[in-house]
CSV table of C-alpha atoms in Angstrom, one decimal:
chain,number,residue,atom,x,y,z
H,1,MET,CA,-0.2,-0.1,-0.1
H,2,ASN,CA,1.2,3.7,-0.8
H,3,VAL,CA,1.1,6.9,0.4
H,4,VAL,CA,-1.5,7.9,-2.0
H,5,SER,CA,-3.8,5.0,-1.5
H,6,VAL,CA,-3.7,5.5,2.3
H,7,PHE,CA,-4.4,9.0,1.8
H,8,SER,CA,-7.6,8.3,-0.4
H,9,GLU,CA,-8.6,5.9,2.3
H,10,VAL,CA,-8.6,8.2,4.8
H,11,ALA,CA,-10.4,10.8,2.5
H,12,VAL,CA,-13.0,8.2,1.6
H,13,VAL,CA,-13.4,7.4,5.5
H,14,VAL,CA,-13.9,10.7,6.3
H,15,SER,CA,-16.2,11.8,3.9
H,16,LEU,CA,-18.5,9.4,4.9
H,17,LEU,CA,-18.3,10.4,8.7
H,18,LEU,CA,-19.0,13.8,7.5
H,19,ALA,CA,-21.9,12.7,5.7
H,20,VAL,CA,-23.1,10.6,8.7
H,21,GLY,CA,-22.6,13.6,10.8
H,22,VAL,CA,-24.3,16.2,8.8
H,23,ALA,CA,-27.9,14.2,8.7
H,24,GLY,CA,-27.8,13.1,12.0
H,25,ILE,CA,-26.6,16.4,13.3
H,26,VAL,CA,-28.2,18.9,11.0
H,27,GLY,CA,-30.9,16.9,9.4
H,28,PRO,CA,-32.0,17.1,5.8
H,29,ASP,CA,-34.9,19.8,6.3
H,30,ARG,CA,-32.1,22.3,7.8
H,31,ILE,CA,-29.6,21.4,4.9
H,32,ARG,CA,-32.0,22.2,2.4
H,33,SER,CA,-32.9,25.9,3.8
H,34,GLU,CA,-29.6,26.6,4.2
H,35,LEU,CA,-28.1,25.9,0.9
H,36,PRO,CA,-28.9,29.0,-0.8
H,37,ALA,CA,-27.0,31.0,1.8
H,38,LEU,CA,-23.6,29.0,1.2
H,39,ARG,CA,-21.9,31.3,-1.1
H,40,THR,CA,-22.7,34.4,0.7
H,41,ARG,CA,-21.6,32.8,3.7
H,42,LEU,CA,-18.5,32.0,2.3
H,43,ARG,CA,-17.9,35.5,1.4
H,44,GLN,CA,-18.3,37.1,4.5
H,45,ALA,CA,-15.9,34.6,6.3
H,46,ALA,CA,-13.6,35.2,3.7
H,47,ARG,CA,-10.9,36.9,5.6
H,48,PRO,CA,-10.4,34.0,8.7
H,49,LEU,CA,-10.5,31.0,6.3
H,50,LEU,CA,-8.5,32.7,3.8
H,51,LEU,CA,-5.9,33.2,6.9
H,52,LEU,CA,-6.5,29.4,8.0
H,53,GLY,CA,-5.6,28.5,4.4
H,54,ALA,CA,-2.6,30.8,4.3
H,55,VAL,CA,-1.4,29.2,7.5
H,56,LEU,CA,-1.9,25.6,6.3
H,57,ALA,CA,0.1,26.2,3.3
H,58,ALA,CA,3.2,27.6,5.3
H,59,ASN,CA,2.8,24.6,7.9
H,60,SER,CA,3.5,22.3,4.7
H,61,VAL,CA,6.6,24.9,3.9
H,62,VAL,CA,8.0,25.0,7.6
H,63,ARG,CA,7.7,21.1,7.7
H,64,ASP,CA,10.2,21.1,5.2
H,65,PHE,CA,12.7,23.5,6.8
H,66,GLY,CA,11.5,23.9,10.6
H,67,VAL,CA,13.3,21.3,11.9
H,68,GLY,CA,16.8,22.5,10.4
H,69,LEU,CA,15.8,25.5,11.6
H,70,SER,CA,15.1,24.0,15.5
H,71,TRP,CA,18.1,22.7,15.6
H,72,LEU,CA,19.9,25.8,15.3
H,73,ILE,CA,17.6,28.3,17.4
H,74,GLY,CA,15.8,25.8,19.5
H,75,SER,CA,16.1,24.0,22.6
H,76,ASN,CA,16.0,20.2,23.2
H,77,ILE,CA,13.6,19.9,25.9
H,78,THR,CA,13.3,16.1,25.7
H,79,LYS,CA,15.6,15.2,28.6
H,80,THR,CA,13.5,18.0,30.5
H,81,ILE,CA,9.8,16.3,29.7
H,82,TYR,CA,11.3,12.9,30.6
H,83,ALA,CA,12.7,14.3,34.0
H,84,ILE,CA,9.5,15.7,34.9
H,85,GLU,CA,7.1,12.6,34.0
H,86,GLY,CA,9.2,9.5,33.7
H,87,SER,CA,7.3,6.5,32.7
H,88,PHE,CA,3.9,7.8,32.6
H,89,VAL,CA,3.2,7.0,29.2
H,90,ALA,CA,4.5,3.6,29.2
H,91,SER,CA,2.6,2.7,32.3
H,92,LEU,CA,-0.9,4.3,30.7
H,93,GLN,CA,0.2,2.0,27.7
H,94,SER,CA,0.2,-1.0,30.0
H,95,LEU,CA,-3.2,-0.3,31.1
H,96,ALA,CA,-4.8,-0.3,27.6
H,97,PRO,CA,-6.1,-3.4,26.1
H,98,ALA,CA,-5.5,-4.7,22.2
H,99,TRP,CA,-9.2,-3.6,21.2
H,100,PHE,CA,-8.9,-0.3,22.7
H,101,THR,CA,-5.4,0.5,21.2
H,102,LEU,CA,-6.9,-0.3,17.9
H,103,TYR,CA,-9.6,2.0,18.5
H,104,LEU,CA,-7.6,4.9,19.7
H,105,GLY,CA,-5.3,4.2,16.3
H,106,PHE,CA,-8.5,4.9,14.0
H,107,VAL,CA,-9.2,7.8,16.3
H,108,TYR,CA,-5.9,9.4,15.9
H,109,VAL,CA,-6.6,9.8,12.3
H,110,TYR,CA,-10.0,9.2,11.4
H,111,GLY,CA,-11.6,10.8,14.1
H,112,TYR,CA,-9.4,13.6,14.4
H,113,ALA,CA,-9.7,14.6,10.8
H,114,PHE,CA,-13.5,14.4,10.7
H,115,LEU,CA,-13.1,16.5,14.3
H,116,LEU,CA,-11.5,19.5,12.5
H,117,VAL,CA,-13.2,19.5,9.3
H,118,PHE,CA,-16.9,18.7,10.8
H,119,PRO,CA,-17.4,21.9,12.9
H,120,LEU,CA,-16.6,24.3,9.6
H,121,VAL,CA,-19.5,22.1,8.3
H,122,LEU,CA,-21.7,23.1,11.0
H,123,THR,CA,-20.7,26.4,11.3
H,124,LEU,CA,-21.4,27.1,7.9
H,125,LEU,CA,-24.9,26.0,7.9
H,126,LEU,CA,-25.5,28.7,10.7
H,127,ALA,CA,-27.0,32.1,9.5
H,128,ASN,CA,-24.9,33.5,11.8
H,129,THR,CA,-21.5,33.5,10.4
H,130,ARG,CA,-19.6,34.2,13.8
H,131,TYR,CA,-19.2,31.1,14.6
H,132,LEU,CA,-17.8,29.9,11.4
H,133,LYS,CA,-15.4,32.8,11.7
H,134,GLU,CA,-14.2,31.8,15.5
H,135,THR,CA,-13.5,28.5,14.8
H,136,ALA,CA,-11.4,29.3,11.7
H,137,PHE,CA,-9.7,31.9,13.7
H,138,ALA,CA,-9.4,29.4,16.5
H,139,TYR,CA,-7.6,26.8,14.3
H,140,THR,CA,-5.2,29.6,13.0
H,141,VAL,CA,-4.3,30.8,16.6
H,142,ASN,CA,-3.4,27.1,17.3
H,143,TYR,CA,-1.1,26.5,14.1
H,144,VAL,CA,0.6,29.5,14.3
H,145,ILE,CA,1.6,29.0,18.0
H,146,GLY,CA,2.2,25.6,17.6
H,147,LEU,CA,4.6,26.3,14.6
H,148,LEU,CA,6.3,29.0,16.5
H,149,CYS,CA,7.1,26.2,19.0
H,150,TYR,CA,8.0,23.5,16.8
H,151,VAL,CA,10.7,25.9,15.7
H,152,LEU,CA,11.9,27.1,19.3
H,153,PHE,CA,11.5,23.6,21.1
H,154,VAL,CA,12.8,20.4,19.9
H,155,ALA,CA,11.4,17.2,21.2
H,156,TYR,CA,11.1,14.2,20.8
H,157,GLY,CA,8.2,11.7,21.4
H,158,PRO,CA,8.3,9.1,24.1
H,159,ARG,CA,8.2,6.1,21.2
H,160,ASN,CA,11.4,7.6,19.9
H,161,PHE,CA,13.2,8.8,23.0
H,162,ALA,CA,12.5,5.9,25.1
H,163,PRO,CA,12.2,2.7,22.5
H,164,ASP,CA,12.9,0.0,25.5
H,165,THR,CA,9.7,1.1,27.2
H,166,VAL,CA,7.3,2.9,25.0
H,167,GLU,CA,5.9,1.0,22.1
H,168,PRO,CA,4.8,2.7,18.6
H,169,LEU,CA,1.1,1.0,18.7
H,170,LEU,CA,-0.1,3.3,16.2
H,171,TYR,CA,2.5,1.6,13.8
H,172,ASP,CA,2.4,-1.7,15.5
H,173,THR,CA,-1.6,-1.7,15.4
H,174,ILE,CA,-2.2,-0.2,12.2
H,175,PRO,CA,1.3,-0.1,10.0
H,176,ARG,CA,-0.2,1.6,7.2
H,177,PHE,CA,-1.1,4.9,8.9
H,178,GLN,CA,2.8,5.9,9.2
H,179,LEU,CA,2.5,6.7,5.5
H,180,VAL,CA,0.5,9.2,6.4
H,181,THR,CA,2.0,10.7,10.0
H,182,SER,CA,5.2,10.7,8.1
H,183,GLN,CA,4.0,13.3,5.5
H,184,VAL,CA,2.3,15.7,7.7
H,185,ASN,CA,4.9,15.6,10.6
H,186,ALA,CA,8.5,15.4,12.0
H,187,ASN,CA,9.8,13.3,15.0
H,188,THR,CA,11.0,16.4,17.0
H,189,ASN,CA,7.7,18.5,16.3
H,190,VAL,CA,5.5,16.9,19.7
H,191,PHE,CA,5.9,20.3,21.8
H,192,PRO,CA,2.9,20.9,22.2
H,193,SER,CA,0.5,18.4,20.9
H,194,LEU,CA,-1.7,19.9,18.3
H,195,HIS,CA,-3.9,16.5,18.2
H,196,THR,CA,-4.8,17.9,21.7
H,197,SER,CA,-4.9,21.3,21.4
H,198,LEU,CA,-7.2,21.2,18.2
H,199,SER,CA,-9.5,18.6,19.6
H,200,VAL,CA,-10.0,20.9,22.8
H,201,THR,CA,-10.7,23.7,20.9
H,202,VAL,CA,-13.3,21.6,19.0
H,203,ALA,CA,-14.9,20.5,21.8
H,204,LEU,CA,-15.2,24.0,23.6
H,205,MET,CA,-16.6,25.3,20.5
H,206,ALA,CA,-19.3,22.5,20.5
H,207,TYR,CA,-20.1,23.8,24.0
H,208,ARG,CA,-20.6,27.2,22.6
H,209,LEU,CA,-22.8,25.8,20.0
H,210,ARG,CA,-25.0,23.5,22.1
H,211,ALA,CA,-28.1,25.5,21.6
H,212,GLU,CA,-27.8,25.2,17.7
H,213,TYR,CA,-26.4,22.1,17.6
H,214,PRO,CA,-27.0,20.0,21.0
H,215,ARG,CA,-26.1,16.5,19.3
H,216,TRP,CA,-22.5,17.8,18.7
H,217,LEU,CA,-21.7,18.4,22.1
H,218,PRO,CA,-21.5,14.9,23.4
H,219,VAL,CA,-20.2,13.5,20.1
H,220,ALA,CA,-17.6,16.0,20.0
H,221,THR,CA,-16.5,15.7,23.6
H,222,CYS,CA,-16.1,12.1,23.5
H,223,LEU,CA,-14.0,12.3,20.1
H,224,ALA,CA,-12.1,14.8,21.3
H,225,GLY,CA,-10.9,13.0,24.5
H,226,SER,CA,-10.4,9.9,22.5
H,227,VAL,CA,-8.0,12.0,20.3
H,228,VAL,CA,-6.4,13.5,23.5
H,229,LEU,CA,-5.9,10.1,25.2
H,230,SER,CA,-4.5,8.2,22.0
H,231,THR,CA,-1.7,10.8,21.7
H,232,MET,CA,-0.2,9.2,24.6
H,233,VAL,CA,-1.0,5.6,24.6
H,234,LEU,CA,0.0,5.4,21.1
H,235,GLY,CA,3.0,6.7,22.1
H,236,ILE,CA,3.4,9.7,20.3
H,237,HIS,CA,3.1,12.5,22.8
H,238,TRP,CA,4.2,12.9,26.2
H,239,ALA,CA,1.7,13.9,29.0
H,240,THR,CA,3.4,17.4,29.2
H,241,ASP,CA,2.8,17.8,25.2
H,242,VAL,CA,-0.9,17.2,26.2
H,243,VAL,CA,-1.4,19.7,29.2
H,244,PHE,CA,0.2,22.4,27.2
H,245,GLY,CA,-2.1,21.4,24.1
H,246,VAL,CA,-5.2,21.5,26.6
H,247,LEU,CA,-3.8,25.2,27.5
H,248,LEU,CA,-3.3,26.2,23.9
H,249,GLY,CA,-6.6,25.0,22.7
H,250,ALA,CA,-8.5,27.0,25.7
H,251,LEU,CA,-6.4,29.9,24.7
H,252,SER,CA,-7.2,29.8,21.2
H,253,VAL,CA,-10.7,29.5,22.0
H,254,TYR,CA,-10.7,32.6,24.7
H,255,VAL,CA,-8.6,34.9,22.4
H,256,THR,CA,-11.1,34.5,19.3
H,257,THR,CA,-14.4,34.7,21.2
H,258,ARG,CA,-13.3,37.7,22.9
H,259,PRO,CA,-16.2,40.6,21.9
H,260,ARG,CA,-13.1,42.9,21.6
H,261,PHE,CA,-11.3,40.8,19.3
H,262,HIS,CA,-14.7,40.6,16.9
H,263,SER,CA,-15.0,44.6,16.9
H,264,GLU,CA,-11.3,44.6,15.9
H,265,ASN,CA,-11.6,42.1,13.1
H,266,GLU,CA,-14.8,43.5,11.6
H,267,SER,CA,-14.0,47.2,11.6
H,268,SER,CA,-10.2,46.4,9.9
């Protein structure tokens, strides 16, 4: 199996999840009534969406030369992280049964991709574009701060730093997913965990949308919690990465939902 086939598999699975999610959480009647207004809403939210697109494009560029730059100007904090938490991740792995590890492997790839895309679909189907703008801006804050940290801090994940005690369970359980993760990240880019920060961002935004989409909140919360847990059980992130990821996610939502933030962006 090659990279293209694995990415195609992920795209198909996520598309199916999106279709099921839209049907079950939004409903066909609401979809039909909101379709005519989608183009107008995209224009209204063009600025944050284009900014997010630019940051994602920058992410792909930074990934190519960022590791080298990080070794030049950054600090290697891997030993510091290990000194703080020791064998916590290894202990967590030992508690996870095989079926749960398999579930977390699929959540880490399929669930995470769905978790990021689905809120953009949900908020696009709302008459008030504030929520779509907030979501796009919050994602942008996560990526900007995350990329900056990846340049300033060199940190190997537990499966790389302590291979004798921490197993690469994602690749042992579902080997083909290594073809995906190797294309979108580097081994030294683990602090903070963007999987965690973005999942927390989605869960907090789901809470803000609980009146409009009450069914989305429990789904988002469960998926976000599973993604956060998967990062450690699969040996990809330290608990320290996760803690700072939670803080980053909360910060991104706090910043982008303040009334002052909205007034400044609407007037500029």
